[in-house]
mmCIF file of C-alpha atoms in Angstrom:
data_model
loop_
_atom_site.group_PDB
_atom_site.id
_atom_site.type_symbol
_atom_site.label_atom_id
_atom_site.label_comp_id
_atom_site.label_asym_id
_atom_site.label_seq_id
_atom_site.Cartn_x
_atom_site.Cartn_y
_atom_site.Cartn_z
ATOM 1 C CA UNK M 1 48.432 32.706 -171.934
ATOM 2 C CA UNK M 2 48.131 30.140 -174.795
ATOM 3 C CA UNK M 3 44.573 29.252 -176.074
ATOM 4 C CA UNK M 4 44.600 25.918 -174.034
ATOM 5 C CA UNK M 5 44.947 27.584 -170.691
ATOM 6 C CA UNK M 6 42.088 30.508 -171.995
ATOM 7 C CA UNK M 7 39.596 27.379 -173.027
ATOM 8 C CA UNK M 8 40.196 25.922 -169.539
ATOM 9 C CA UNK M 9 39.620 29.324 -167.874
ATOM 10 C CA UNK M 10 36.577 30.020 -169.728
ATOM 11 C CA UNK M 11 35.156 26.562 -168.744
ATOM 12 C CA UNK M 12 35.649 26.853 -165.180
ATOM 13 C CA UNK M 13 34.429 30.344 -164.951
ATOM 14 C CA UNK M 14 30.951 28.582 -166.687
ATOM 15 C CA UNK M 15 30.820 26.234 -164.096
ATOM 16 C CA UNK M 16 31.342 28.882 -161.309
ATOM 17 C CA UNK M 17 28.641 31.141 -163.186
ATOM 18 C CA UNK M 18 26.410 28.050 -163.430
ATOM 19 C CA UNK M 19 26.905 26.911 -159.718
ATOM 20 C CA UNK M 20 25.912 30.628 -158.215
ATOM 21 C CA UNK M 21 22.704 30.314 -160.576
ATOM 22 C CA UNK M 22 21.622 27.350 -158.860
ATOM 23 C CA UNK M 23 19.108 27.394 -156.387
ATOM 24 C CA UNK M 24 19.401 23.579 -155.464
ATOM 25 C CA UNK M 25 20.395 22.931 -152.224
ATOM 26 C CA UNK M 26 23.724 20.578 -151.975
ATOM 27 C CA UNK M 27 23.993 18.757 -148.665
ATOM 28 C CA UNK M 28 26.506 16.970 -147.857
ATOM 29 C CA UNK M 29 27.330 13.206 -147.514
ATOM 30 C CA UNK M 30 26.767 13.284 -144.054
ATOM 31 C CA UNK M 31 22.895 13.849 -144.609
ATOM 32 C CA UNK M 32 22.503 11.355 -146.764
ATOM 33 C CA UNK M 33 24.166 8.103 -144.434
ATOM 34 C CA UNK M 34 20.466 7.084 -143.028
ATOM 35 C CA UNK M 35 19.413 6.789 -147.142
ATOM 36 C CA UNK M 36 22.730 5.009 -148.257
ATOM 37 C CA UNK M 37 22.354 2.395 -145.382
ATOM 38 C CA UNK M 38 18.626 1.952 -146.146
ATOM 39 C CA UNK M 39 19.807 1.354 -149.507
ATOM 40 C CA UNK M 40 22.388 -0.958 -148.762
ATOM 41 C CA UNK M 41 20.160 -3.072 -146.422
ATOM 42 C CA UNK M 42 17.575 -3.199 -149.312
ATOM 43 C CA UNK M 43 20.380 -4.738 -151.660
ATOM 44 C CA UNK M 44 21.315 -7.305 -148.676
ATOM 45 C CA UNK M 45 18.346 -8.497 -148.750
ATOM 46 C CA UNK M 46 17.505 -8.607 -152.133
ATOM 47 C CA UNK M 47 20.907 -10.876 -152.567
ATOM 48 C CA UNK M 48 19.739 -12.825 -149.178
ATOM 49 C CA UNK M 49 16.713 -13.984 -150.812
ATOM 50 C CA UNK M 50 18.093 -14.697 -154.080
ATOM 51 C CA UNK M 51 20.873 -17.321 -152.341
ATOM 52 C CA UNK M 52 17.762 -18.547 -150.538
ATOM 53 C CA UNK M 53 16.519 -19.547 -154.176
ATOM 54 C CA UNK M 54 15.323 -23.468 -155.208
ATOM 55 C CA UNK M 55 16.332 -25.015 -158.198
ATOM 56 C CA UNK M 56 16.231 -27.829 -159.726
ATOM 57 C CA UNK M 57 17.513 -29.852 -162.765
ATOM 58 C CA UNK M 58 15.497 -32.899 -164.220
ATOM 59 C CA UNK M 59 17.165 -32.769 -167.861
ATOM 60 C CA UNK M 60 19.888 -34.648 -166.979
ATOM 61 C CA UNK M 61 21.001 -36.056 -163.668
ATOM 62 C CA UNK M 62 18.860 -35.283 -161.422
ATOM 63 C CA UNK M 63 20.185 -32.129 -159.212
ATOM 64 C CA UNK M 64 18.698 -29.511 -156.295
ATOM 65 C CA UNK M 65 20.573 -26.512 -155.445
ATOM 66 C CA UNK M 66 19.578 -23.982 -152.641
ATOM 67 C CA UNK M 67 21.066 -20.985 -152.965
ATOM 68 C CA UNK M 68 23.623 -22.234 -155.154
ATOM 69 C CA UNK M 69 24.793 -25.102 -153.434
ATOM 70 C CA UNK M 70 24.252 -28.656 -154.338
ATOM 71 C CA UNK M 71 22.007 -30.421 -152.005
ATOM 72 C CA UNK M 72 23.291 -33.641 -150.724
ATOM 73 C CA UNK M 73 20.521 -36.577 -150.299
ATOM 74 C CA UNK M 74 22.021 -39.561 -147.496
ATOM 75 C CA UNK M 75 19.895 -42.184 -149.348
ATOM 76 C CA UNK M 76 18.567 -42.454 -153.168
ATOM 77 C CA UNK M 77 15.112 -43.694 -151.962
ATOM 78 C CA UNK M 78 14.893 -40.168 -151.135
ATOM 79 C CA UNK M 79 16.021 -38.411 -153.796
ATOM 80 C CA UNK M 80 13.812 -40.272 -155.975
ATOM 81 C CA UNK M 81 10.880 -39.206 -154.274
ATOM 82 C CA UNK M 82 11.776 -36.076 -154.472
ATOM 83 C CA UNK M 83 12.213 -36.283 -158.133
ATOM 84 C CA UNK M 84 9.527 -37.955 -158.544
ATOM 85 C CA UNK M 85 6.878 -35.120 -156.571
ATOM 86 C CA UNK M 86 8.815 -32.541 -158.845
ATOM 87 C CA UNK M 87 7.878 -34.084 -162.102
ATOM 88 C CA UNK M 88 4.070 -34.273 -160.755
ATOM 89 C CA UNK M 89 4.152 -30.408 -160.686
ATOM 90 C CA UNK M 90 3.168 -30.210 -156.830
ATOM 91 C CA UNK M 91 0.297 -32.716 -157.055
ATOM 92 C CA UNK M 92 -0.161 -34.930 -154.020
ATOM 93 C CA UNK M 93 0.718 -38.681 -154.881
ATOM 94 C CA UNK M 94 -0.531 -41.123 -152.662
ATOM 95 C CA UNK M 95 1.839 -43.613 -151.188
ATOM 96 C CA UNK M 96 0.152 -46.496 -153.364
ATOM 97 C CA UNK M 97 1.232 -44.543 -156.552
ATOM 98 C CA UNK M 98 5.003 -43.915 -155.256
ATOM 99 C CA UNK M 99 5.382 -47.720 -154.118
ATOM 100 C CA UNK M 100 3.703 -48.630 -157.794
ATOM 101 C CA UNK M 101 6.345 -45.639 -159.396
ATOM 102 C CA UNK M 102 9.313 -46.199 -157.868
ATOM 103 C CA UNK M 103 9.609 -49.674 -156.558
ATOM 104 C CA UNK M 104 7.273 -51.626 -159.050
ATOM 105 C CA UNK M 105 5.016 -52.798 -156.603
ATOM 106 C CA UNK M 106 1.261 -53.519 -157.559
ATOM 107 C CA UNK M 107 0.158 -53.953 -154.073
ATOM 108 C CA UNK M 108 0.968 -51.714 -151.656
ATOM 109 C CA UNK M 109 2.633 -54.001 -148.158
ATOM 110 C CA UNK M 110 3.814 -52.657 -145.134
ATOM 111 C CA UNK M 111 6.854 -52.896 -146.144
ATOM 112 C CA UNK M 112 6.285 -50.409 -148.733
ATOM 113 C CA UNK M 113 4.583 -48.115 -146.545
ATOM 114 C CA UNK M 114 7.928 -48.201 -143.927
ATOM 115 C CA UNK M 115 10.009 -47.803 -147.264
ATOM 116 C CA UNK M 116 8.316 -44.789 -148.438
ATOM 117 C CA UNK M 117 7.626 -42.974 -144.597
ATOM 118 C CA UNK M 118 11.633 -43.825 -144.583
ATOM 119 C CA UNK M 119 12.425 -41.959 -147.564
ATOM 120 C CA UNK M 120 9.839 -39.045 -146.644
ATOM 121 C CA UNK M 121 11.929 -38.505 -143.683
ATOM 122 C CA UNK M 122 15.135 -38.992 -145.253
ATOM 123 C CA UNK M 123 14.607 -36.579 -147.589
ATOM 124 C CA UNK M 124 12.777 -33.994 -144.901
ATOM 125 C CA UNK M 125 16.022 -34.001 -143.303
ATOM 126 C CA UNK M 126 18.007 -33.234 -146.082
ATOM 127 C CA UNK M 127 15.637 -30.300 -146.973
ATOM 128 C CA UNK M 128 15.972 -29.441 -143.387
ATOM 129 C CA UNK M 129 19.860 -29.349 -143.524
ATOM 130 C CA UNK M 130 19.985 -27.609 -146.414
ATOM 131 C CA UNK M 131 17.282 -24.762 -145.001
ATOM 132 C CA UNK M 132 14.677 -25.137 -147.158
ATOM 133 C CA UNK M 133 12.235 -27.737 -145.277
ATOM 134 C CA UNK M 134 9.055 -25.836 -147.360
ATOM 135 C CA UNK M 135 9.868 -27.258 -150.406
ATOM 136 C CA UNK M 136 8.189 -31.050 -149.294
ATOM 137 C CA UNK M 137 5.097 -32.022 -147.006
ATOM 138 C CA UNK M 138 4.154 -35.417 -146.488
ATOM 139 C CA UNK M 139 1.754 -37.453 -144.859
ATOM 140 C CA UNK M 140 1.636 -41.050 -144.045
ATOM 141 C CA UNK M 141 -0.754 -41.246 -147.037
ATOM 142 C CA UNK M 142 0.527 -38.948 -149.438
ATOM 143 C CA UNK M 143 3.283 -36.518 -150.559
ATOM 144 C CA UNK M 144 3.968 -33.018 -153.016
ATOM 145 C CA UNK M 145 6.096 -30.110 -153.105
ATOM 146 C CA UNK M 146 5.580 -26.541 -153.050
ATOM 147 C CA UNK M 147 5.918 -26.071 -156.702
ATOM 148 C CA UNK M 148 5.432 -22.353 -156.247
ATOM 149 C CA UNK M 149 9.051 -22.213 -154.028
ATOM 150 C CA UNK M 150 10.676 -23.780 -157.305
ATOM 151 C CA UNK M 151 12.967 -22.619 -159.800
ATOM 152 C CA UNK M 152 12.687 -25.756 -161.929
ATOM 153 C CA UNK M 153 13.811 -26.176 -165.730
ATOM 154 C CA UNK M 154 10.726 -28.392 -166.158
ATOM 155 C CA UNK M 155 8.860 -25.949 -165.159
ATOM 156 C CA UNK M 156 10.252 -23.263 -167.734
ATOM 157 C CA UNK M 157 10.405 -26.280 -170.341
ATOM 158 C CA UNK M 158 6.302 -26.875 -170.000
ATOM 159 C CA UNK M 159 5.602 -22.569 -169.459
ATOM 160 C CA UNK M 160 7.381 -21.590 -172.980
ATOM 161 C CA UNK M 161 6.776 -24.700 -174.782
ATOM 162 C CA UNK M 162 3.978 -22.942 -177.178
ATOM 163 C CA UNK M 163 5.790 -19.500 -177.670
ATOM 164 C CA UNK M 164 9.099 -20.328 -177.813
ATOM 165 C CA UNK M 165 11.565 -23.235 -179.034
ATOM 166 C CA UNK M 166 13.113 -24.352 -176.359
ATOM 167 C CA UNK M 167 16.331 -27.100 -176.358
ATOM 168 C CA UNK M 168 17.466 -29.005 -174.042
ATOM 169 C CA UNK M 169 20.805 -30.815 -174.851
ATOM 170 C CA UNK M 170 20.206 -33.649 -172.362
ATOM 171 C CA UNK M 171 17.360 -36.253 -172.075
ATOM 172 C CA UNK M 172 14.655 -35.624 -168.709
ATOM 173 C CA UNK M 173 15.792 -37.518 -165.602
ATOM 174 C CA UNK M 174 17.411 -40.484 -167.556
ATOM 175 C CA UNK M 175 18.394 -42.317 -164.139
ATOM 176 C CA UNK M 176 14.839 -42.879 -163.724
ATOM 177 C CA UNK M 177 12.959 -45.626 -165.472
ATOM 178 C CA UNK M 178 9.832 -44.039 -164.469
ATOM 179 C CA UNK M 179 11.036 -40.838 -166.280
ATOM 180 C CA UNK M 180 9.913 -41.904 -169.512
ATOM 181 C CA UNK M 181 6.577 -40.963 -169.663
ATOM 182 C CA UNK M 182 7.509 -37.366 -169.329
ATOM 183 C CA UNK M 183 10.391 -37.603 -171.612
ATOM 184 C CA UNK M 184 7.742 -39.422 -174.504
ATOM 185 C CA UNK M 185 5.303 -36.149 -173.265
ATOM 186 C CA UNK M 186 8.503 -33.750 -174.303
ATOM 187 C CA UNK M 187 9.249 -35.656 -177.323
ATOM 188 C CA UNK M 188 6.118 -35.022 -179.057
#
């Protein structure tokens, strides 16, 4: 026997001697199914909600994602509004102040009320498409968003500000004229 055969023999005679010495119990994988599949269905829906996840991008073009996925907007009126309750940090806005905002308008018309209870819908629907109708509540007075359901780098931005640098590469919202209040805020 050479001395590579002896080492080998000696080390699986230790881990026989240390095996009988144990008093632990091994069962088998059989016993342990019900545990692995609780475990499983714990990661499932651990992933489930993350894919459920909001985000949103407001330096640069304007984006929403839920669960990864871009959400698509059927009319601009509405994504602006949507924008536009982001950047307000979930406080209501009254329909004067988003016909003033995003159309210009000084006094508010009936026009401008259909206009904006057209976009609040539009943009309801596209929240409703893309499963994730919580994120906006209006009224035929006001709007906001449930800032809380938000992943939003704004958000981050305004949170670490005073502890840590934080760079953005692109300018806040630059499609939006109305933008640049916030952006002057973020320049300071």
């Amino acid at each position: 026997m050479n001395k590579e055969n002896l080492e080998s023999n000696e080390i699986l005679e230790q881990i026989e001697a240390n095996a009988l010495e144990s008093t632990e119990e091994v069962t088998p994988l059989e016993n342990n199914i019900e545990e692995i599949e609780s475990i499983v269905a714990g990661i499932k829906l651990e992933m489930q909600e993350k894919t459920k996840e909001i985000q949103a991008r407001m330096f640069g073009k304007f984006e929403l994602y839920a669960g990864g996925i871009s959400v698509s907007f059927k009319h601009a009126d509405a994504k602006e509004l949507l924008a536009l309750c982001i950047d307000k940090c979930g406080a209501w806005i009254s329909v004067e102040d988003v016909a003033r905002i995003l159309w210009k308008k000084s006094e508010m018309s009936e026009v401008y009320q259909m206009k904006y209870r057209q976009a609040a819908e539009l943009l309801q629907n596209s929240l409703e498409e893309a499963g994730i109708s919580d994120l906006f509540y209006y009224t035929d007075e006001q709007c906001h968003i449930n800032a809380e359901n938000l992943n939003c780098d704004l958000y981050r931005y305004r949170r670490s500000q005073r502890t840590v640098e934080f760079d953005f590469w692109e300018d806040y919202l630059p499609e939006y004229e109305w933008a640049e209040e916030t952006q002057l805020e973020i320049d300071r």
